[in-house]
Short mmCIF file of C-alpha atoms and ligand atoms in Angstrom, two decimals:
data_model
loop_
_atom_site.label_atom_id
_atom_site.label_comp_id
_atom_site.label_asym_id
_atom_site.label_seq_id
_atom_site.Cartn_x
_atom_site.Cartn_y
_atom_site.Cartn_z
CA MET A 1 0.00 0.00 0.00
CA THR A 2 1.27 3.48 -0.78
CA PRO A 3 2.03 5.45 2.38
CA LEU A 4 0.26 8.70 3.15
CA LEU A 5 3.58 10.56 3.04
CA GLN A 6 6.50 9.34 0.98
CA VAL A 7 9.75 11.29 1.11
CA ARG A 8 12.53 10.22 -1.26
CA GLY A 9 16.09 11.47 -1.63
CA LEU A 10 15.31 14.77 0.06
CA VAL A 11 18.18 17.24 0.02
CA ALA A 12 17.84 20.61 1.73
CA GLY A 13 19.74 23.15 3.78
CA TYR A 14 20.51 26.81 4.15
CA ALA A 15 22.68 29.28 2.22
CA GLY A 16 25.99 27.52 1.81
CA SER A 17 25.30 24.54 4.04
CA ARG A 18 23.59 21.33 3.11
CA VAL A 19 21.80 19.76 6.08
CA LEU A 20 19.76 16.88 4.64
CA HIS A 21 21.73 14.48 2.47
CA GLY A 22 19.03 12.42 0.81
CA VAL A 23 16.33 11.44 3.27
CA ASP A 24 13.83 8.64 2.61
CA LEU A 25 10.88 8.48 4.98
CA ASP A 26 7.39 7.01 4.88
CA VAL A 27 4.48 7.71 7.16
CA ALA A 28 1.67 5.20 6.73
CA GLU A 29 -1.94 6.28 7.00
CA GLY A 30 -3.00 6.30 10.64
CA SER A 31 0.47 5.70 12.02
CA THR A 32 2.73 7.72 14.29
CA VAL A 33 6.44 7.83 13.51
CA ALA A 34 8.87 9.29 16.05
CA LEU A 35 11.89 11.08 14.58
CA LEU A 36 14.72 11.02 17.09
CA GLY A 37 18.24 12.37 17.05
CA ARG A 38 20.68 14.69 18.76
CA ASN A 39 20.50 18.43 18.56
CA GLY A 40 21.55 19.91 15.27
CA VAL A 41 21.33 16.77 13.11
CA GLY A 42 18.56 18.20 10.89
CA LYS A 43 15.23 17.08 12.37
CA SER A 44 13.64 20.53 12.21
CA THR A 45 15.08 21.06 8.75
CA LEU A 46 13.38 17.85 7.61
CA VAL A 47 9.93 18.84 8.87
CA ALA A 48 10.42 22.38 7.52
CA ALA A 49 11.34 20.95 4.11
CA VAL A 50 8.27 18.67 4.11
CA MET A 51 6.11 21.70 4.96
CA GLY A 52 7.71 23.86 2.27
CA MET A 53 9.22 26.29 4.77
CA VAL A 54 12.68 25.31 3.57
CA ARG A 55 12.97 24.69 -0.15
CA PRO A 56 14.43 21.29 -1.01
CA SER A 57 17.16 21.30 -3.66
CA ALA A 58 16.49 17.71 -4.69
CA GLY A 59 14.19 14.82 -3.93
CA SER A 60 10.49 14.34 -3.63
CA VAL A 61 7.75 14.77 -1.04
CA VAL A 62 4.65 12.88 -2.10
CA MET A 63 1.43 13.16 -0.12
CA GLU A 64 -1.45 10.92 -1.17
CA GLY A 65 0.20 10.46 -4.53
CA ARG A 66 0.74 14.17 -5.12
CA GLU A 67 4.22 15.72 -5.55
CA LEU A 68 4.70 18.64 -3.16
CA ALA A 69 8.46 19.25 -3.18
CA GLY A 70 9.19 22.87 -4.00
CA LYS A 71 5.56 23.95 -3.57
CA PRO A 72 4.72 26.85 -1.24
CA SER A 73 3.61 26.11 2.32
CA ASP A 74 0.01 27.14 1.76
CA VAL A 75 -0.34 24.65 -1.09
CA ILE A 76 1.18 21.97 1.14
CA ALA A 77 -1.23 22.90 3.95
CA ARG A 78 -4.16 22.52 1.58
CA ALA A 79 -2.81 19.11 0.57
CA GLY A 80 -3.36 18.03 4.18
CA ILE A 81 -0.11 18.61 6.09
CA ALA A 82 0.12 20.89 9.14
CA ILE A 83 3.01 21.72 11.45
CA VAL A 84 3.35 22.51 15.13
CA PRO A 85 6.72 24.21 14.93
CA GLN A 86 9.54 23.94 17.43
CA GLY A 87 9.20 26.74 19.98
CA ARG A 88 5.42 26.90 19.32
CA ARG A 89 5.43 30.33 17.58
CA VAL A 90 2.09 31.63 18.71
CA PHE A 91 1.43 35.30 17.98
CA ALA A 92 2.35 36.99 21.27
CA PRO A 93 0.29 40.21 20.94
CA LEU A 94 -2.86 38.40 19.79
CA THR A 95 -5.39 36.68 22.03
CA VAL A 96 -6.02 32.95 21.94
CA GLU A 97 -9.20 33.64 19.99
CA GLU A 98 -7.37 35.83 17.47
CA ASN A 99 -4.57 33.29 17.09
CA LEU A 100 -7.19 30.68 16.21
CA ALA A 101 -9.14 33.02 13.94
CA ILE A 102 -6.03 33.61 11.81
CA SER A 103 -5.70 29.88 11.25
CA VAL A 104 -9.32 29.49 10.21
CA ARG A 105 -9.02 31.80 7.22
CA ARG A 106 -7.73 29.28 4.72
CA LYS A 107 -8.82 26.07 6.30
CA ARG A 108 -9.69 22.84 4.57
CA PRO A 109 -13.15 21.52 5.18
CA GLY A 110 -13.32 18.97 7.96
CA ARG A 111 -14.05 18.17 11.56
CA TRP A 112 -11.95 20.93 13.12
CA ASP A 113 -13.36 24.37 13.75
CA VAL A 114 -12.84 26.73 16.72
CA PRO A 115 -15.59 25.18 18.91
CA ALA A 116 -14.15 21.69 18.29
CA VAL A 117 -10.68 22.93 19.25
CA TYR A 118 -12.08 24.43 22.48
CA GLU A 119 -13.80 21.15 23.23
CA LEU A 120 -10.56 19.19 22.81
CA LEU A 121 -8.52 21.83 24.65
CA PRO A 122 -10.83 23.35 27.28
CA ARG A 123 -8.01 25.37 28.84
CA LEU A 124 -7.85 27.40 25.63
CA ALA A 125 -11.53 28.24 25.95
CA GLU A 126 -10.91 29.52 29.48
CA ARG A 127 -8.01 31.60 28.22
CA ARG A 128 -9.62 32.80 25.00
CA GLY A 129 -9.29 36.48 25.88
CA ASN A 130 -5.65 36.22 26.98
CA ARG A 131 -2.75 37.24 24.79
CA GLY A 132 -0.25 34.71 23.51
CA ASP A 133 2.48 36.09 25.76
CA GLN A 134 0.26 35.73 28.84
CA LEU A 135 -0.01 31.97 28.39
CA SER A 136 2.09 29.34 30.12
CA GLY A 137 4.35 27.14 27.99
CA GLY A 138 1.81 24.35 28.12
CA GLU A 139 -1.03 26.64 27.07
CA GLN A 140 1.06 27.98 24.19
CA GLN A 141 1.71 24.40 23.11
CA MET A 142 -2.01 23.63 23.19
CA LEU A 143 -2.66 26.78 21.15
CA ALA A 144 -0.05 25.75 18.59
CA ILE A 145 -1.71 22.33 18.34
CA GLY A 146 -5.16 23.91 18.04
CA ARG A 147 -3.97 26.20 15.26
CA ALA A 148 -2.52 23.27 13.33
CA LEU A 149 -5.74 21.24 13.72
CA LEU A 150 -7.80 24.05 12.22
CA ALA A 151 -6.12 23.28 8.90
CA ASN A 152 -7.85 19.88 9.11
CA PRO A 153 -4.66 18.00 8.30
CA ARG A 154 -4.36 14.31 7.55
CA LEU A 155 -0.73 14.44 8.63
CA LEU A 156 0.50 16.47 11.59
CA LEU A 157 4.19 17.33 11.95
CA LEU A 158 5.08 18.02 15.60
CA ASP A 159 8.52 19.45 16.31
CA GLU A 160 9.51 18.78 19.94
CA PRO A 161 6.12 19.50 21.51
CA SER A 162 7.42 18.62 24.99
CA ASP A 163 10.35 21.03 24.83
CA GLY A 164 10.63 23.14 27.99
CA LEU A 165 7.45 21.78 29.60
CA ALA A 166 7.14 20.38 33.12
CA PRO A 167 6.46 16.63 33.30
CA ALA A 168 2.81 17.09 34.32
CA VAL A 169 2.25 19.33 31.30
CA VAL A 170 4.04 16.88 29.00
CA SER A 171 1.57 14.26 30.08
CA GLN A 172 -1.34 16.58 29.20
CA VAL A 173 0.15 17.07 25.75
CA ALA A 174 0.58 13.29 25.49
CA ASP A 175 -3.11 12.77 26.31
CA VAL A 176 -4.17 15.21 23.60
CA LEU A 177 -1.92 13.57 21.03
CA ALA A 178 -3.13 10.11 22.04
CA THR A 179 -6.71 11.25 21.44
CA LEU A 180 -5.81 12.53 17.98
CA ILE A 181 -3.98 9.32 17.14
CA GLN A 182 -6.98 7.31 18.23
CA GLU A 183 -9.12 9.36 15.88
CA GLY A 184 -6.86 8.26 13.04
CA LEU A 185 -4.63 11.29 12.52
CA SER A 186 -1.18 10.42 11.13
CA ILE A 187 1.74 11.99 12.97
CA LEU A 188 5.43 12.60 12.46
CA LEU A 189 6.70 13.39 15.95
CA VAL A 190 10.13 14.92 16.45
CA GLU A 191 11.11 14.37 20.07
CA GLN A 192 14.00 14.38 22.51
CA ASN A 193 11.71 13.04 25.23
CA LEU A 194 12.02 9.29 24.67
CA ARG A 195 9.25 8.41 27.07
CA LEU A 196 6.78 10.51 25.11
CA ALA A 197 8.02 9.17 21.79
CA PHE A 198 7.79 5.57 22.98
CA GLN A 199 4.35 6.12 24.44
CA LEU A 200 2.89 7.45 21.20
CA ALA A 201 4.83 6.08 18.25
CA ASP A 202 4.35 2.84 16.33
CA GLU A 203 7.73 3.26 14.69
CA VAL A 204 10.96 5.05 15.46
CA THR A 205 13.46 6.54 13.06
CA VAL A 206 16.82 8.00 14.02
CA MET A 207 18.63 10.84 12.27
CA GLN A 208 22.35 11.39 12.35
CA LYS A 209 24.00 14.24 10.43
CA GLY A 210 21.17 14.71 7.97
CA GLU A 211 20.57 11.04 7.26
CA LEU A 212 18.12 8.54 8.68
CA VAL A 213 20.24 5.68 9.96
CA LEU A 214 17.60 3.39 11.42
CA ARG A 215 13.93 2.69 11.23
CA CYS A 216 12.13 0.04 13.26
CA PRO A 217 9.03 -0.67 15.33
CA THR A 218 9.11 1.18 18.65
CA LEU A 219 9.11 -2.09 20.59
CA ASP A 220 12.28 -3.30 18.85
CA PHE A 221 14.02 -0.02 19.56
CA ARG A 222 13.06 -0.12 23.22
CA SER A 223 14.22 -3.69 23.64
CA ASP A 224 17.82 -2.83 22.70
CA GLU A 225 18.52 0.07 25.02
CA ALA A 226 22.30 -0.03 24.58
CA ARG A 227 21.99 0.35 20.82
CA ALA A 228 19.35 3.04 21.20
CA ARG A 229 21.61 5.04 23.48
CA GLN A 230 24.52 4.66 21.12
CA LEU A 231 22.43 5.84 18.14
CA LEU A 232 21.14 8.85 20.03
CA GLY A 233 24.51 9.69 21.51
CA VAL A 234 23.29 9.63 25.09
CA ALA A 235 25.29 8.22 27.97
N1 ADP B 1 17.58 29.09 9.61
C1 ADP B 1 18.79 28.52 9.56
N2 ADP B 1 19.81 29.09 8.88
C2 ADP B 1 21.03 28.50 8.82
N3 ADP B 1 21.35 27.32 9.41
C3 ADP B 1 20.38 26.72 10.10
C4 ADP B 1 19.06 27.27 10.22
N4 ADP B 1 18.31 26.42 10.96
C5 ADP B 1 19.12 25.39 11.30
N5 ADP B 1 20.36 25.57 10.78
C6 ADP B 1 21.49 24.63 10.92
O1 ADP B 1 21.11 23.40 10.30
C7 ADP B 1 21.58 22.30 11.09
C8 ADP B 1 20.40 21.42 11.46
O2 ADP B 1 19.55 22.16 12.32
P1 ADP B 1 18.11 21.64 12.76
O3 ADP B 1 17.40 21.11 11.56
O4 ADP B 1 17.47 22.74 13.51
O5 ADP B 1 18.49 20.42 13.73
P2 ADP B 1 17.65 19.70 14.87
O6 ADP B 1 16.23 20.09 14.70
O7 ADP B 1 17.91 18.25 14.66
O8 ADP B 1 18.20 20.18 16.18
C9 ADP B 1 22.33 22.89 12.26
O9 ADP B 1 23.69 22.90 11.96
C10 ADP B 1 21.77 24.29 12.36
O10 ADP B 1 22.72 25.16 12.92
MG1 MG B 2 14.94 21.05 16.01
#
């Protein structure tokens, strides 16, 4: 069966420096793939290239049979991919409600609208009149997730959603993501928090220096902790 997302030979980087050296990656419909790797290996560059925020210089990004490499981000969003970027990037001077309203403007038809987002994330409803910069880290993360959902994606790219959050808040984020997974959303989850990745992902892939060096079911990865540690460069 053709995967929902099929990335082949993706090459991308920034002025003068190539970061991704030919990445192949599949995300099957309804599955969650965790993308692991040390800082600076190119995980964010990969999700940015899939989303069209960084322009690939070679390779292909095929979503539901449609070539998206080199297309602008808004075209890619309408093809069914949304991103929750690293660092969350909510609009600080705008209220929760205004942050969500901005995302509604060019949305695909589907289950997600502002009331549905408030139902999934009731804390956002309570905070709807508060500005982005008045929110806690966890609330900002929920807002970033809510904004991405309003695009009614079939594939959600999440770039380190647990970054900087207290453990109790990470577990709230985990619950929300588990609900979305149960509903059938496909996810590519970049994480440094192995517990979260292992809890949510069916499969794990590891990046080193702009290349994916391993891909396996999460259970296999967990069962060989020494190898996992070596691949991730942790003591
Ligand atoms: N906007 C940018 N301009 C130039 N270089 C960048 C930019 N973003 C990331 N890089 C560089 O690209 C490499 C990969 O970064 P990144 O994709 O953010 O890694 P990761 O997400 O795995 O930590 C790093 O060497 C980083 O310094
Ligand atoms: Mg990153």
